[in-house]
Coordinates of C-alpha atoms and ligand atoms in Angstrom, one line a residue:
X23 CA 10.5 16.1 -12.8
X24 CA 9.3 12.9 -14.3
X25 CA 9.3 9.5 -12.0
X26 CA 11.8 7.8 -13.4
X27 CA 14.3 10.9 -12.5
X28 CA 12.5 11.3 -8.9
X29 CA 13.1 7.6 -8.3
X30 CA 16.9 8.0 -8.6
X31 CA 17.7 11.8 -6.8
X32 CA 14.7 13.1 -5.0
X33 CA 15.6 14.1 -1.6
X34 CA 19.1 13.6 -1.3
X35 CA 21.4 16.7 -1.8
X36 CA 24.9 14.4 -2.9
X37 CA 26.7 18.1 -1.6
X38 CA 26.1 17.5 2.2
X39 CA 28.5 15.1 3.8
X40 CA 31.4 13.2 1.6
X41 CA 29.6 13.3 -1.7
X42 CA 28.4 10.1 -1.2
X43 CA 27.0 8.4 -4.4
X44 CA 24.8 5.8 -2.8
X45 CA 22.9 7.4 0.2
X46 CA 25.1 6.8 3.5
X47 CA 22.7 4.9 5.8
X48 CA 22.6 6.7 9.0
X49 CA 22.9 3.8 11.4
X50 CA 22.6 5.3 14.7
X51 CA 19.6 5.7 17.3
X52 CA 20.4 8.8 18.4
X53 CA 21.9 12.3 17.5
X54 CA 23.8 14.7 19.3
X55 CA 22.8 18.5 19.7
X56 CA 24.9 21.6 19.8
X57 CA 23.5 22.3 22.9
X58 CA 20.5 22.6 25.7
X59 CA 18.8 25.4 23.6
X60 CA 18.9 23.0 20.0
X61 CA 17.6 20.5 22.0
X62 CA 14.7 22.5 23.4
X63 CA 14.2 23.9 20.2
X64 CA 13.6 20.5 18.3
X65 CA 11.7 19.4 20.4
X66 CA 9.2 22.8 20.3
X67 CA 9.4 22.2 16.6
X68 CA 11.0 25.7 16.3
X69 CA 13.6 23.9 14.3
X70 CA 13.6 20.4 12.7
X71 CA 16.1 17.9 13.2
X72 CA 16.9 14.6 14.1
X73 CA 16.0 13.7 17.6
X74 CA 16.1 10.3 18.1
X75 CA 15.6 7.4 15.3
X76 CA 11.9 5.9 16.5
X77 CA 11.4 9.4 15.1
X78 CA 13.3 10.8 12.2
X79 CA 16.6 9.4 10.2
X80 CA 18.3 10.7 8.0
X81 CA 18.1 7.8 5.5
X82 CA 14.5 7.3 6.1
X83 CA 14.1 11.1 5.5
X84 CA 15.0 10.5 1.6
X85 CA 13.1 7.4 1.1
X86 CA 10.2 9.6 2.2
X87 CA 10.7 12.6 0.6
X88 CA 11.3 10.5 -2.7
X89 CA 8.3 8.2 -1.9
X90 CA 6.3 11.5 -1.4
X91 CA 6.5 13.4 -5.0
X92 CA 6.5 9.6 -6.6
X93 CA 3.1 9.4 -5.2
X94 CA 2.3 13.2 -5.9
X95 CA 1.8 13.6 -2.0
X96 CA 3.4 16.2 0.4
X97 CA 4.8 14.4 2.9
X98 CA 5.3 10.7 3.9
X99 CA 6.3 8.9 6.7
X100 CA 7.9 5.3 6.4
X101 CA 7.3 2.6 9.0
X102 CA 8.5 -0.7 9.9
X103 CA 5.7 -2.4 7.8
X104 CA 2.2 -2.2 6.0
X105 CA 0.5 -3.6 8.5
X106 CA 1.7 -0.4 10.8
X107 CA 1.3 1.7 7.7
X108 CA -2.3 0.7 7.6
X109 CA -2.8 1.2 11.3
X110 CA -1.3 4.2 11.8
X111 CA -3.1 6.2 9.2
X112 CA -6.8 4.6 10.3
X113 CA -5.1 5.4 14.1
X114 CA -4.3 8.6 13.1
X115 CA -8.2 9.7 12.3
X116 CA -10.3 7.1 14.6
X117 CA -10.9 6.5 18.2
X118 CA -13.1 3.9 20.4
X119 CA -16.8 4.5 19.2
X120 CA -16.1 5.9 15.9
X121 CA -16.1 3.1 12.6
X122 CA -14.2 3.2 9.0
X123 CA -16.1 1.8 5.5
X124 CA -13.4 -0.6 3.9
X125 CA -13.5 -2.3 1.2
X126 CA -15.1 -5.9 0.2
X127 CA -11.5 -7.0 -1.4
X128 CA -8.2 -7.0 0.3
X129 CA -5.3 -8.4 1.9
X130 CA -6.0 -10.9 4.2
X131 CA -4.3 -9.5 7.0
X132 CA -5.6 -5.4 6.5
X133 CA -9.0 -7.6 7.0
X134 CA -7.9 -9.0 10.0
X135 CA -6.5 -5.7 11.6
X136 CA -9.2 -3.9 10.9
X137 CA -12.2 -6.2 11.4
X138 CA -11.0 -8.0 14.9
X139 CA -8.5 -6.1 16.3
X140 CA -9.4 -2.5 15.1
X141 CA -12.8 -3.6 16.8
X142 CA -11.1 -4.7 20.4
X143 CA -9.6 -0.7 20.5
X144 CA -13.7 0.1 19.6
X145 CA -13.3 1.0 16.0
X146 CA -15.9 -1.0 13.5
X147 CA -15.7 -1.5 10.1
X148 CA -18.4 -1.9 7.7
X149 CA -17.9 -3.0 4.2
X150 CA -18.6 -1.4 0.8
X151 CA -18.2 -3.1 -3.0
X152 CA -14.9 -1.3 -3.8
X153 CA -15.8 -2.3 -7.8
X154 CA -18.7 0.5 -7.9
X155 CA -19.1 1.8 -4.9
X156 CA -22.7 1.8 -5.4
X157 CA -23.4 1.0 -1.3
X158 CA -20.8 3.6 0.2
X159 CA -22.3 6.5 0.6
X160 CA -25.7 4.8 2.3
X161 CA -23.1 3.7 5.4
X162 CA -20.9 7.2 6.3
X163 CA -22.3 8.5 8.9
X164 CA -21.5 11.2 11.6
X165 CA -18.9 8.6 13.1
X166 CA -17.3 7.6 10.4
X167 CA -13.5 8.8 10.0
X168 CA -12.3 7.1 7.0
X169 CA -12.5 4.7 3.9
X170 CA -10.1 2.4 3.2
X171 CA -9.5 0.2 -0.2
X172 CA -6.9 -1.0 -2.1
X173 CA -6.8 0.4 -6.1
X174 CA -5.5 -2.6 -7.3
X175 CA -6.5 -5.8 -4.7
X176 CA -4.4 -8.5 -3.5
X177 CA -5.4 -11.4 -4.2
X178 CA -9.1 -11.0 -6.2
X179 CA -7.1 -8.4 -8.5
X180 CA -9.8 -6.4 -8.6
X181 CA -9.5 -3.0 -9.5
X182 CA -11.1 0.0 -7.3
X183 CA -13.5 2.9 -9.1
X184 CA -11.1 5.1 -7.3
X185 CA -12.6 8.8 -8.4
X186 CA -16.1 7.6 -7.6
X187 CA -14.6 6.5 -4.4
X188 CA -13.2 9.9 -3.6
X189 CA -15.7 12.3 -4.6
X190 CA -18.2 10.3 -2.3
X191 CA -16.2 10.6 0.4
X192 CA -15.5 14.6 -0.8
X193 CA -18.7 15.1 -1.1
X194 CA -18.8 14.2 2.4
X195 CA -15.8 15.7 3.9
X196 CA -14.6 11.5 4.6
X197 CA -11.2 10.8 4.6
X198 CA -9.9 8.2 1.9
X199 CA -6.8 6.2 2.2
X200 CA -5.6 3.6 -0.1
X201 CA -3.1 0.9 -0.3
X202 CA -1.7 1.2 -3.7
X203 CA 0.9 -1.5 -2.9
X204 CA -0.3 -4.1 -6.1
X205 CA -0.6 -1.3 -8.5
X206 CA 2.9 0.6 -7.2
X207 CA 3.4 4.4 -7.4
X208 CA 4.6 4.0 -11.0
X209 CA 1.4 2.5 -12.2
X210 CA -1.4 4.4 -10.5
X211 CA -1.2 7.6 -8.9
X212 CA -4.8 7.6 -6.7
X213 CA -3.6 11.6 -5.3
X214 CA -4.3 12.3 -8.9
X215 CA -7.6 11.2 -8.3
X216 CA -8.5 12.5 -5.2
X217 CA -7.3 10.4 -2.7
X218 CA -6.1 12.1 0.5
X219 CA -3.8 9.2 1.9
X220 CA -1.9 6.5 0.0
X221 CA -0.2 3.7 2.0
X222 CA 2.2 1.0 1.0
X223 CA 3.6 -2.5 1.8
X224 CA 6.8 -1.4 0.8
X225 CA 7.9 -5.4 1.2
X226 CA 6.5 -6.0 -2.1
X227 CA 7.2 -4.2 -5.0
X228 CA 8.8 -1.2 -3.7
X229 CA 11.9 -4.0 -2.2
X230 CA 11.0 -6.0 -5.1
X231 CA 13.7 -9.0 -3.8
X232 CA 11.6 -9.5 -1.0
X233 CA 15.0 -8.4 1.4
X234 CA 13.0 -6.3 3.6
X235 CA 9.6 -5.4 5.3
X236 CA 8.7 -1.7 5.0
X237 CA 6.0 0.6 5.1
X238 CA 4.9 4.0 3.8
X239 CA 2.0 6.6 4.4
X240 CA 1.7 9.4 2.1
X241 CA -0.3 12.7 2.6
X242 CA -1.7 15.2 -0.6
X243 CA -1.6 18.7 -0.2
X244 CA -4.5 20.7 1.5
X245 CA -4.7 18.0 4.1
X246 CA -4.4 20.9 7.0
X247 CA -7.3 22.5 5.1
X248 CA -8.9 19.7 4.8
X249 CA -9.4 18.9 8.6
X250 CA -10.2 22.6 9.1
X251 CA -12.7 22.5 6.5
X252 CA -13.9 19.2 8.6
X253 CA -13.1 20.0 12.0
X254 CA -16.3 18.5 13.7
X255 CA -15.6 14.8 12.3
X256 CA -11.8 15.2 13.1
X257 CA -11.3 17.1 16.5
X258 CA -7.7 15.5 16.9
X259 CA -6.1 18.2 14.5
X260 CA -7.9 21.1 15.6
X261 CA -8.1 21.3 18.7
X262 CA -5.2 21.2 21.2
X263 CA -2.9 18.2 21.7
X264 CA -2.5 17.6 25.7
X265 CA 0.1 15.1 25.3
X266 CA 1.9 17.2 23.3
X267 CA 1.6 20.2 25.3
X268 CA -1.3 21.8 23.7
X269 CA -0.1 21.6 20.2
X270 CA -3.0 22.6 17.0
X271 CA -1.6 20.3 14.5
X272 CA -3.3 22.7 12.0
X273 CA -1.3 26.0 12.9
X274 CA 2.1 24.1 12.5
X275 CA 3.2 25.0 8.8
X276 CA 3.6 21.3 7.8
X277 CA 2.0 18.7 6.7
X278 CA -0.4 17.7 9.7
X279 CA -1.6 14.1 8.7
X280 CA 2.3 13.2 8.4
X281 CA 3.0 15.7 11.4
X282 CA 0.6 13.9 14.4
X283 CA 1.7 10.3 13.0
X284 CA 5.8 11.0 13.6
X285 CA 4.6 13.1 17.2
X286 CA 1.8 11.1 18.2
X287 CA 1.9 7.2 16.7
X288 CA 5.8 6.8 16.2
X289 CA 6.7 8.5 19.2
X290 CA 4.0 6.0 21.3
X291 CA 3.7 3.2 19.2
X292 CA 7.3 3.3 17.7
X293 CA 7.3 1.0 14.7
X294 CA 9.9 2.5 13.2
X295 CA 11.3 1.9 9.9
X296 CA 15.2 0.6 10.6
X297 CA 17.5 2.8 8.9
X298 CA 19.3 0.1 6.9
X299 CA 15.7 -1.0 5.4
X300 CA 15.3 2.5 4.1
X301 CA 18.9 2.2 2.2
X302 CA 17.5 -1.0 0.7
X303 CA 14.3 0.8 -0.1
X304 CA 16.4 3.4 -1.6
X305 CA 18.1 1.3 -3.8
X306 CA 15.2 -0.8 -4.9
X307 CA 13.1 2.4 -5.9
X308 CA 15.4 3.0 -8.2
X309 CA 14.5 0.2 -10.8
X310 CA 10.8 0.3 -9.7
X311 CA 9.9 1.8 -13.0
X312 CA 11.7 -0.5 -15.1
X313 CA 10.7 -3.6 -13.1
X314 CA 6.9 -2.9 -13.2
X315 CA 6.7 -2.7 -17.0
X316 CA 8.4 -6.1 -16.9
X317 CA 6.3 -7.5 -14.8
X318 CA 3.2 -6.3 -16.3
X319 CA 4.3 -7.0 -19.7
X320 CA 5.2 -10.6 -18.5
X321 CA 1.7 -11.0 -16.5
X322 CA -0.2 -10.2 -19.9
X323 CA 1.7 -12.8 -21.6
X324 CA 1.0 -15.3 -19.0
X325 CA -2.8 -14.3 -18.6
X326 CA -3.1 -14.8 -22.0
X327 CA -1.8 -18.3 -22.0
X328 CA -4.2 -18.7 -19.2
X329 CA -7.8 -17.4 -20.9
X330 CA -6.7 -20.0 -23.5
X331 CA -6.0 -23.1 -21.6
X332 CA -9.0 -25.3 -21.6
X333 CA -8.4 -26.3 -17.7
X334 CA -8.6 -22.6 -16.3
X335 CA -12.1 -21.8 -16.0
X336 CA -11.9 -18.1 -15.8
X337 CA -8.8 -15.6 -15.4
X338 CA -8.4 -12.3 -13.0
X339 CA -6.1 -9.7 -14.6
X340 CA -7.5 -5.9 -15.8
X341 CA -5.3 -5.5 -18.7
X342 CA -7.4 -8.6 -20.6
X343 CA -9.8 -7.4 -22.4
X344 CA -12.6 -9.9 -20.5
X345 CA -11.9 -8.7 -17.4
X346 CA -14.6 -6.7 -15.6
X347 CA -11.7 -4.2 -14.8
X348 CA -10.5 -3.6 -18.1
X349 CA -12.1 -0.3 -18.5
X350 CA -11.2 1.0 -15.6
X351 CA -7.3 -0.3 -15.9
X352 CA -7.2 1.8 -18.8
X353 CA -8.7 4.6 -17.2
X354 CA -6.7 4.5 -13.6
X355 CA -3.3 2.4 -14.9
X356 CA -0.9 3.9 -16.6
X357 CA -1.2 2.7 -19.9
X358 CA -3.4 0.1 -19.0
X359 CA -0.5 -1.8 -17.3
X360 CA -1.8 -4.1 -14.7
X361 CA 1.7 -5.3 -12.6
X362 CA 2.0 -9.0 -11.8
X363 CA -0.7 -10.5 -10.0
X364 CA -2.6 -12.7 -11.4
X365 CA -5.3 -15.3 -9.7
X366 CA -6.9 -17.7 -12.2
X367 CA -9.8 -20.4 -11.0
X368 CA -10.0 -24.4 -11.8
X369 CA -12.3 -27.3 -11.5
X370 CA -11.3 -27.7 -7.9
X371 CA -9.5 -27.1 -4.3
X372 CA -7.6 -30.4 -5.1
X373 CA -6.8 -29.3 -8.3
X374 CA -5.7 -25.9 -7.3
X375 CA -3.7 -27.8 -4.9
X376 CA -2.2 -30.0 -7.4
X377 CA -1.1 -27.3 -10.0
X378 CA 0.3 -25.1 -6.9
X379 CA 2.7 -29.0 -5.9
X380 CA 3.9 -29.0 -10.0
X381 CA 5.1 -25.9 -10.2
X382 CA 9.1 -26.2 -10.5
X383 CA 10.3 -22.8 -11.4
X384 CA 7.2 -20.9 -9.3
X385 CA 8.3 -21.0 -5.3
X386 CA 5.4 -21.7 -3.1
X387 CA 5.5 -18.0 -1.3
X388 CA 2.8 -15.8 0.4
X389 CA 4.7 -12.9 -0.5
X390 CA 3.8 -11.2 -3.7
X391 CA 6.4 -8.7 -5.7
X392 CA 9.4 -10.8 -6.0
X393 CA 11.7 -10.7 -8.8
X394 CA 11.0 -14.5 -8.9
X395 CA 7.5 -15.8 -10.1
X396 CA 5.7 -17.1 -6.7
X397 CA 2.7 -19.2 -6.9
X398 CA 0.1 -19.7 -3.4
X399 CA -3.4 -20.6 -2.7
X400 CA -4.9 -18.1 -0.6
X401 CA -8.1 -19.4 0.8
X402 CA -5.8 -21.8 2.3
X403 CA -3.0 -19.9 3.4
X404 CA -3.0 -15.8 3.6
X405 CA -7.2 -15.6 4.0
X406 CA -7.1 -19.0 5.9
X407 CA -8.5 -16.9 8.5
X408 CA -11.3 -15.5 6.7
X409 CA -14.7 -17.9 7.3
X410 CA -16.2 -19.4 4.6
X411 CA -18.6 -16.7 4.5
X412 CA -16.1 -13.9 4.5
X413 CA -14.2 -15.5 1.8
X414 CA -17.5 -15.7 -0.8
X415 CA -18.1 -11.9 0.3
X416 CA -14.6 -11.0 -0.6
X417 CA -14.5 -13.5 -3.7
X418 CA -11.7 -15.7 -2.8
X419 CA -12.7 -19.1 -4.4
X420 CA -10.9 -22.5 -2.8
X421 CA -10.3 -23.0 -6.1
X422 CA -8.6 -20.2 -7.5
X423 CA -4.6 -19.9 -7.2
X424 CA -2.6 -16.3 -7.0
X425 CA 0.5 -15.7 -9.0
X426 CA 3.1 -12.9 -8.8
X427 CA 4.7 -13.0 -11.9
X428 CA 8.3 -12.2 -11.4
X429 CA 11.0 -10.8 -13.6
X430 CA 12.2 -14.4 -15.8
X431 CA 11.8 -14.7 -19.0
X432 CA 8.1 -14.9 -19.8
X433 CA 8.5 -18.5 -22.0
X434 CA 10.1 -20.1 -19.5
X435 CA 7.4 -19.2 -16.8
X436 CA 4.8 -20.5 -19.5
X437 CA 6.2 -23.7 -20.1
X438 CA 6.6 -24.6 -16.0
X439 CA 2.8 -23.1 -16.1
X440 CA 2.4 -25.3 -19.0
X441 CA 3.5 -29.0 -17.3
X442 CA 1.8 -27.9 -13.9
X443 CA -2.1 -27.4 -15.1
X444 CA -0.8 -30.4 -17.2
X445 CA -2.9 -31.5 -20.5
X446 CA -3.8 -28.8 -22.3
X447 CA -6.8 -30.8 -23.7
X448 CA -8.6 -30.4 -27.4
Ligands
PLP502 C1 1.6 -7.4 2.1 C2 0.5 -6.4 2.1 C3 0.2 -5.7 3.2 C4 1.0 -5.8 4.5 O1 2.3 -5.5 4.4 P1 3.5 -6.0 5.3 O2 4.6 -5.2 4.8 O3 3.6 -7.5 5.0 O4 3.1 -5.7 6.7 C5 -0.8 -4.7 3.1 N1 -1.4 -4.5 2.0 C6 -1.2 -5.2 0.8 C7 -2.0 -5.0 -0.4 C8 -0.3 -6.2 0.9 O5 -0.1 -7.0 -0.2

């Protein structure tokens, strides 16, 4: 089935229940079984079915069937945000004493969690240059239990060398996880090129109206192989589970990545995705498709304006042809289509500051995704954490501004661009 048809039926069978067109959101925290035997038997995993809501749902259940074969995974499970989505599937692999290679560019707060509080639980990170990857395979070591970069990074824009990424970490036996949430599922498929896990802010463009806070971890197929293949660097999935009494999450027939998050992490840590999310989630996936050619399509028009303004000194987007990522956009994007973020750098902080105070139709917002055109300044706002130091590393300039390009029309976006940066010069 092609995406656009998987957006709008995967996973839902319209025959069960009333017929219900628009997928009835189970709103309930628990479910009731037949009887003592049904229960034992769920729980034993001898038959699946809805135990209790910090677990499984029947709305979530299609929003992660359907996430799952948009991303060309197996399995997903969807949780009550990317942050968890990030934790869980580094929690899922790593323990005190063990450390993960991530990535020199991303999202202010995946750098937090996984540079200060991944550390307090004994996890380190180190970092690699996500753009060649030329200084990964020099760091993995016997303790290392995953990599983790985004394809497409929020705010820098920078786009991953996401098959050299993967057959490093192949080569070996590493697992790779990475946040596609910039480039969304309809834009870059990074399964397809080898990536085990895939995780989303599903908050962003997945919601696209910024209604909800979401997130989803996706699993290929193989993974149980994969950890047989690899059992000395991940133990956890071979060898028997003691708090779930003696369980080898490698000789269940499911997918096991997905399987020990839902028994182990959600059932423990318990963010779980509300049900009424999921049926916004739902309903936003549907458009997904149609909204990310819009907003890439709008963003090229914009970053065009941009390279040709005499005030912006340089301009971050793949699908330009002077980008450093343009090759690889047209190599990992789907016909080189490079969604809506866009940073762009001026004279100064002040300046930056300035342009971000004049925008009228651009909302100040630290969200990115939005069906309306936001505007921020993230070394002073979402990597105001981040020391100066940190911020050169990951190439966030005080004076560069981030936009998300919404879904307006594009001239109207260029004009309010247009008065902010003010005199366009010669
Ligand atoms: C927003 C974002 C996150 C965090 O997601 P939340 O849903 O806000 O918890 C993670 N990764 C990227 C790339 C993001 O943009």
């Amino acid at each position: 089935m092609q995406k656009q048809t998987v957006a709008l039926h995967a996973g839902y069978d319209k025959t069960i229940g009333n017929g219900e067109m628009s997928v009835p959101i189970s709103q309930t925290t628990a479910y009731a079984f037949r009887d003592a035997e049904h229960a034992a038997n769920l729980f034993a995993l001898k038959e699946l079915g809805s135990i209790y809501t910090r677990l499984t749902n029947p709305t979530t259940d299609v929003l992660e069937s359907r996430y799952a074969q948009l991303e060309d995974g197996v399995a997903a499970i969807a949780v009550a945000s990317g942050q968890s989505a990030i934790f869980y599937a580094v929690a899922n692999v790593a323990q005190a004493g063990d450390n993960i290679l991530i990535s020199d560019k991303l999202y202010g707060g995946a750098v937090t969690l996984l540079t200060f509080t991944m550390k307090r639980f004994g996890i380190d990170a180190k970092v690699f240059c996500v753009e060649s990857a030329g200084d990964l395979e020099e760091q993995i070591d016997d303790k290392t239990k995953a990599i983790f970069f985004e394809s497409l990074s929020n705010p820098q824009i920078a786009l991953a060398d996401i098959e050299k990424i993967a057959s490093v970490a192949k080569k070996h036996g590493v697992l790779t996880i990475c946040d596609n949430t910039v480039a969304s599922a309809v834009l870059c498929n990074p399964i397809q090129w080898g990536v085990d896990i895939v995780v989303h802010s599903t908050s962003k463009y997945t919601n696209g109206q910024g209604t909800a806070i979401g997130g989803i971890i996706i699993e290929r197929e193989g993974m149980c192989e994969f950890f047989k293949a690899n059992a000395k660097r991940y133990p956890f999935f071979t060898e028997p589970d003691a708090s779930y009494h003696g369980l080898v999450y490698v000789d269940v027939p499911l997918p096991c990545f997905s399987l020990r998050i839902r028994l182990g992490l959600l059932r423990d840590l318990g963010a779980a995705q509300s049900p009424f999310n999921s049926w916004l989630l739902i309903n936003t996936l549907e458009t997904l498709d149609l909204r990310m050619q819009k907003h890439s399509d709008n963003a090229l028009e914009i970053a065009n304006f941009l390279e040709a303004h005499p005030k912006v000194l340089k301009v971050n987007y793949p699908a330009l042809k002077s980008d450093d990522g343009y090759s690889r956009a047209q190599k990992y994007l789907k016909n080189g289509k490079a969604s809506g973020l866009i940073s762009f750098e001026v004279e100064s902080y002040d300046e930056a500051k300035r342009i971000i105070d004049s925008a009228k139709l651009f909302s100040v917002v630290v969200n990115i995704g939005d069906s309306k055109s936001l505007i921020v300044h993230p070394a002073s706002t979402t990597h105001s954490q981040m020391s100066e130091e940190e911020l050169t590393v990951a190439g966030i300039k005080p004076t560069a501004v981030r936009l998300s390009i919404g879904l307006e029309d594009s001239i109207d976006l260029i004009a309010d661009l247009s008065q902010a940066i003010g005199e366009q010069g010669i």
